[in-house]
C-alpha positions as a printed NumPy array, in Angstrom:
array([[ 11.253,   3.927, -17.074],
       [ 14.464,   2.358, -15.879],
       [ 12.831,  -0.852, -14.698],
       [ 10.118,  -3.088, -16.119],
       [  8.158,  -2.776, -12.89 ],
       [  7.12 ,   0.815, -12.059],
       [  8.395,   2.068,  -8.7  ],
       [  5.935,   4.43 ,  -7.042],
       [  6.236,   6.793,  -4.111],
       [  3.391,   6.383,  -1.629],
       [  2.155,   9.764,  -0.48 ],
       [  2.187,   8.312,   3.048],
       [  5.987,   8.239,   2.806],
       [  6.22 ,  12.044,   2.953],
       [  4.017,  12.471,   6.048],
       [  3.746,  14.89 ,   7.859],
       [  4.134,  16.777,   4.577],
       [  0.983,  16.906,   2.467],
       [ -0.011,  14.987,  -0.646],
       [  1.381,  17.598,  -3.037],
       [  4.871,  17.046,  -1.623],
       [  4.773,  13.422,  -2.779],
       [  4.47 ,  14.517,  -6.406],
       [  7.247,  17.074,  -6.055],
       [  9.591,  14.562,  -4.431],
       [  8.662,  11.744,  -6.812],
       [  9.545,  13.95 ,  -9.778],
       [ 12.747,  15.263,  -8.212],
       [ 14.009,  11.799,  -7.264],
       [ 12.96 ,   9.988, -10.432],
       [ 10.106,   7.743,  -9.278],
       [  7.839,   6.321, -11.988],
       [  4.619,   7.405, -10.313],
       [  2.724,   8.039,  -7.1  ],
       [  0.442,   5.958,  -4.913],
       [ -2.126,   8.276,  -3.371],
       [ -3.08 ,   7.465,   0.195],
       [ -6.566,   8.918,   0.567],
       [ -6.735,  10.613,   3.962],
       [ -7.902,  13.843,   5.587],
       [ -5.823,  16.039,   3.246],
       [ -8.464,  17.364,   0.824],
       [ -6.038,  17.158,  -2.112],
       [ -5.783,  13.376,  -1.664],
       [ -9.551,  13.127,  -2.207],
       [ -9.809,  15.407,  -5.245],
       [ -9.33 ,  13.947,  -8.732],
       [ -8.937,  17.373, -10.316],
       [ -6.257,  18.464,  -7.877],
       [ -4.401,  15.161,  -8.235],
       [ -4.527,  15.287, -12.02 ],
       [ -3.193,  18.826, -11.886],
       [ -0.27 ,  17.715,  -9.729],
       [  0.414,  14.704, -11.941],
       [  0.434,  16.875, -15.067],
       [  2.516,  19.63 , -13.48 ],
       [  5.238,  17.292, -12.214],
       [  4.989,  14.704, -14.988],
       [  4.39 ,  11.89 , -12.492],
       [  1.225,   9.768, -12.932],
       [ -0.954,   8.328, -10.19 ],
       [ -0.643,   4.56 , -10.647],
       [ -2.404,   3.317,  -7.509],
       [ -4.943,   4.603,  -5.011],
       [ -5.044,   3.458,  -1.387],
       [ -8.652,   3.513,  -0.206],
       [ -9.28 ,   5.243,   3.157],
       [ -9.15 ,   2.148,   5.388],
       [ -7.079,   3.446,   8.331],
       [ -8.52 ,   4.211,  11.75 ],
       [ -7.889,   7.915,  11.14 ],
       [ -9.743,   7.881,   7.804],
       [-12.996,   6.218,   8.874],
       [-14.928,   9.454,   8.24 ],
       [-13.254,  10.452,   4.976],
       [-15.956,  10.82 ,   2.295],
       [-18.48 ,   8.758,   4.277],
       [-18.808,   6.618,   7.431],
       [-19.946,   3.796,   5.078],
       [-16.91 ,   1.683,   4.088],
       [-18.561,   0.586,   0.835],
       [-19.065,   4.202,  -0.165],
       [-15.438,   4.959,   0.67 ],
       [-14.293,   2.037,  -1.475],
       [-16.495,   3.096,  -4.381],
       [-15.234,   6.664,  -4.154],
       [-11.667,   5.358,  -4.188],
       [-12.506,   3.311,  -7.288],
       [-13.994,   6.338,  -9.035],
       [-10.851,   8.295,  -8.158],
       [ -8.594,   5.564,  -9.542],
       [-10.678,   5.177, -12.688],
       [-10.684,   8.925, -13.307],
       [ -6.911,   9.099, -12.905],
       [ -6.384,   5.909, -14.96 ],
       [ -4.663,   4.225, -12.023],
       [ -5.038,   0.441, -12.408],
       [ -4.864,  -0.557,  -8.727],
       [ -6.931,   0.163,  -5.629],
       [ -5.382,  -0.987,  -2.346],
       [ -7.869,  -2.057,   0.333],
       [ -7.528,  -3.51 ,   3.84 ],
       [ -9.563,  -6.396,   5.266],
       [-12.535,  -5.203,   7.336],
       [-12.131,  -4.293,  11.001],
       [-13.887,  -6.606,  13.448],
       [-16.385,  -3.89 ,  14.429],
       [-17.456,  -3.335,  10.797],
       [-19.895,  -6.226,  11.081],
       [-22.086,  -5.593,   8.031],
       [-19.105,  -4.728,   5.85 ],
       [-17.215,  -7.807,   7.037],
       [-20.183, -10.146,   6.616],
       [-20.445,  -9.425,   2.89 ],
       [-16.897,  -8.322,   2.146],
       [-15.89 , -10.962,  -0.406],
       [-19.156, -10.744,  -2.34 ],
       [-19.296,  -6.973,  -2.074],
       [-15.718,  -6.633,  -3.264],
       [-16.512,  -8.833,  -6.253],
       [-19.499,  -6.634,  -7.068],
       [-17.482,  -3.427,  -6.884],
       [-14.764,  -5.027,  -9.013],
       [-17.423,  -5.953, -11.555],
       [-18.65 ,  -2.354, -11.648],
       [-15.097,  -1.101, -12.284],
       [-13.833,  -3.699, -14.709],
       [-10.522,  -2.   , -15.455],
       [ -9.328,  -1.959, -11.852],
       [ -7.69 ,  -4.51 ,  -9.566],
       [ -8.782,  -4.33 ,  -5.927],
       [ -5.704,  -5.624,  -4.122],
       [ -6.412,  -6.743,  -0.537],
       [ -3.442,  -6.075,   1.726],
       [ -1.919,  -8.383,   4.322],
       [ -2.085,  -6.87 ,   7.804],
       [ -0.842,  -8.018,  11.249],
       [ -1.972,  -8.732,  14.822],
       [ -1.861,  -5.833,  17.257],
       [  0.142,  -6.23 ,  20.457],
       [ -0.72 ,  -4.07 ,  23.449],
       [  0.284,  -4.413,  27.1  ],
       [  1.729,  -7.837,  26.499],
       [ -1.41 ,  -9.132,  24.816],
       [ -2.196,  -9.784,  21.172],
       [ -5.438,  -9.422,  19.256],
       [ -6.459,  -9.449,  15.604],
       [ -8.585,  -6.418,  14.664],
       [ -9.508,  -7.788,  11.21 ],
       [-12.171, -10.179,   9.895],
       [-11.704, -12.972,   9.033],
       [ -8.039, -12.317,   9.884],
       [ -4.923, -10.372,   9.028],
       [ -3.806, -12.792,   6.265],
       [ -5.986, -12.238,   3.174],
       [ -4.694, -15.361,   1.423],
       [ -6.907, -17.404,   3.75 ],
       [ -9.912, -15.937,   1.928],
       [ -8.724, -16.397,  -1.683],
       [ -9.289, -12.907,  -3.076],
       [ -8.593, -12.302,  -6.771],
       [ -5.864,  -9.699,  -6.09 ],
       [ -3.488,  -8.874,  -3.256],
       [ -1.066,  -6.244,  -2.01 ],
       [  2.003,  -7.691,  -0.294],
       [  3.32 ,  -5.386,   2.451],
       [  6.741,  -6.446,   3.737],
       [  6.621,  -4.259,   6.851],
       [  3.348,  -5.954,   7.765],
       [  5.025,  -9.329,   7.233],
       [  7.62 ,  -8.295,   9.81 ],
       [  4.925,  -7.199,  12.272],
       [  3.05 , -10.493,  11.862],
       [  6.234, -12.602,  11.951],
       [  5.343, -13.956,   8.501],
       [  7.554, -15.268,   5.737],
       [  7.1  , -12.704,   2.947],
       [  8.304, -15.063,   0.215],
       [  5.928, -17.79 ,   1.352],
       [  3.087, -15.274,   1.416],
       [  3.956, -14.19 ,  -2.128],
       [  3.822, -17.86 ,  -3.114],
       [  0.337, -18.169,  -1.619],
       [ -0.792, -15.009,  -3.399],
       [  0.362, -16.538,  -6.675],
       [ -1.068, -14.876,  -9.773],
       [ -3.146, -12.657,  -7.507],
       [ -0.077, -10.676,  -6.41 ],
       [ -0.924,  -7.325,  -7.967],
       [  0.985,  -4.775,  -5.898],
       [  3.844,  -4.539,  -3.419],
       [  4.323,  -2.125,  -0.519],
       [  8.08 ,  -1.904,  -0.089],
       [  9.186,  -1.201,   3.457],
       [ 11.302,  -3.092,   5.942],
       [ 10.879,  -4.223,   9.532],
       [ 12.823,  -5.889,  12.296],
       [ 10.165,  -8.386,  13.349],
       [  9.699,  -6.759,  16.742],
       [  5.933,  -7.059,  16.425],
       [  5.114,  -3.527,  15.323],
       [  4.619,  -1.881,  11.951],
       [  7.869,  -0.008,  11.277],
       [  7.989,   0.782,   7.53 ],
       [ 11.758,   1.149,   7.505],
       [ 13.758,   2.036,   4.416],
       [ 14.354,  -1.316,   2.649],
       [ 17.631,  -2.858,   3.678],
       [ 17.477,  -1.481,   7.219],
       [ 15.475,  -4.351,   8.693],
       [ 15.384,  -8.123,   8.534],
       [ 12.849,  -8.71 ,   5.765],
       [ 13.752, -10.381,   2.45 ],
       [ 13.052,  -7.182,   0.512],
       [ 15.826,  -7.786,  -2.025],
       [ 14.86 , -11.42 ,  -2.543],
       [ 11.191, -10.555,  -3.042],
       [ 11.977,  -7.857,  -5.607],
       [ 14.361, -10.134,  -7.496],
       [ 11.693, -12.855,  -7.577],
       [  8.97 , -10.714,  -9.166],
       [ 10.008, -11.265, -12.779],
       [  9.928, -15.023, -12.296],
       [  6.493, -14.742, -10.731],
       [  5.129, -13.059, -13.861],
       [  4.385,  -9.954, -11.819],
       [  2.69 ,  -7.217, -13.866],
       [  1.881,  -4.744, -11.101],
       [  3.827,  -1.973,  -9.416],
       [  5.999,  -1.549,  -6.327],
       [  5.178,   1.362,  -4.026],
       [  7.791,   2.601,  -1.561],
       [  5.872,   2.939,   1.708],
       [  8.312,   4.014,   4.408],
       [  8.06 ,   6.202,   7.483],
       [  9.981,   9.477,   7.302],
       [  8.062,  11.363,   9.977],
       [ 11.16 ,  11.277,  12.187],
       [ 13.319,  12.965,   9.549],
       [ 14.941,  16.094,  10.985],
       [ 14.871,  17.931,   7.651],
       [ 13.556,  17.77 ,   4.078],
       [ 17.082,  16.799,   3.003],
       [ 17.019,  13.762,   5.302],
       [ 13.603,  12.751,   3.983],
       [ 14.839,  13.085,   0.404],
       [ 17.926,  10.994,   1.195],
       [ 15.787,   8.191,   2.653],
       [ 13.426,   8.174,  -0.325],
       [ 16.33 ,   8.273,  -2.771],
       [ 17.916,   5.295,  -0.993],
       [ 14.633,   3.349,  -1.112],
       [ 14.225,   4.005,  -4.841],
       [ 17.813,   2.943,  -5.57 ],
       [ 17.275,  -0.258,  -3.566],
       [ 14.094,  -1.068,  -5.484],
       [ 15.612,  -0.43 ,  -8.891],
       [ 18.785,  -2.374,  -8.113],
       [ 16.957,  -5.546,  -7.133],
       [ 14.164,  -5.319,  -9.692],
       [ 16.862,  -5.176, -12.345],
       [ 18.647,  -8.307, -11.038],
       [ 15.923, -10.963, -11.328],
       [ 16.387, -14.437,  -9.908],
       [ 14.545, -17.637, -10.826],
       [ 11.639, -18.629,  -8.597],
       [  9.258, -21.51 ,  -8.331],
       [  6.027, -19.525,  -8.141]])
């Protein structure tokens, strides 16, 4: 690896291409591994298929994103606890140390009521994994704003043991990403690297194309004692060709490596 911190390619970054394309592109571009977003693509749900891809391309799965999106509410099971457990089994089977999970939606009342305790129980059942709760953002529609998560979009208010810091989500929530990293402290286990302009929507731009302190955050990780991984999670669905998608993902990887390899001191 060319950097102390592994840089992963999120399979969501190749959408609308399928999960297999993430492995092919990660290998071709020189990423250290893949983060598998579990979604409706059957390959993303299948440990055997994912292991086959990892072995074929020589690119390991180093994190698994549990199916928490609106479009994945029926993947594996309508029960969010079952989905989380299945994601944990997948990660454990693939020897991926991190499972990314979102805070509960407001309408998931039973799940939300026991989320902290239930998460601790699942973590206890899978002792080798870190369940990193991701920061989200308010949703703005028709000039109004609402928070679709319980107890809120900022997981640091609930003091979970591990967190995923998503910089695009910081932009959408008008949050200070460096201050959020400070609040996460030793619990910062994983980073979703994407940029945003702060216009109030989730943009997942190539890092360096928005207003977020992506470079500063990456340079601060060594001083924070960070031992996790950084996953490039950018939107390339508007790419006009595979070549354009490759160019964007190559640029994002170069950005990550450049700033991870130029650490700066931090009071963390």
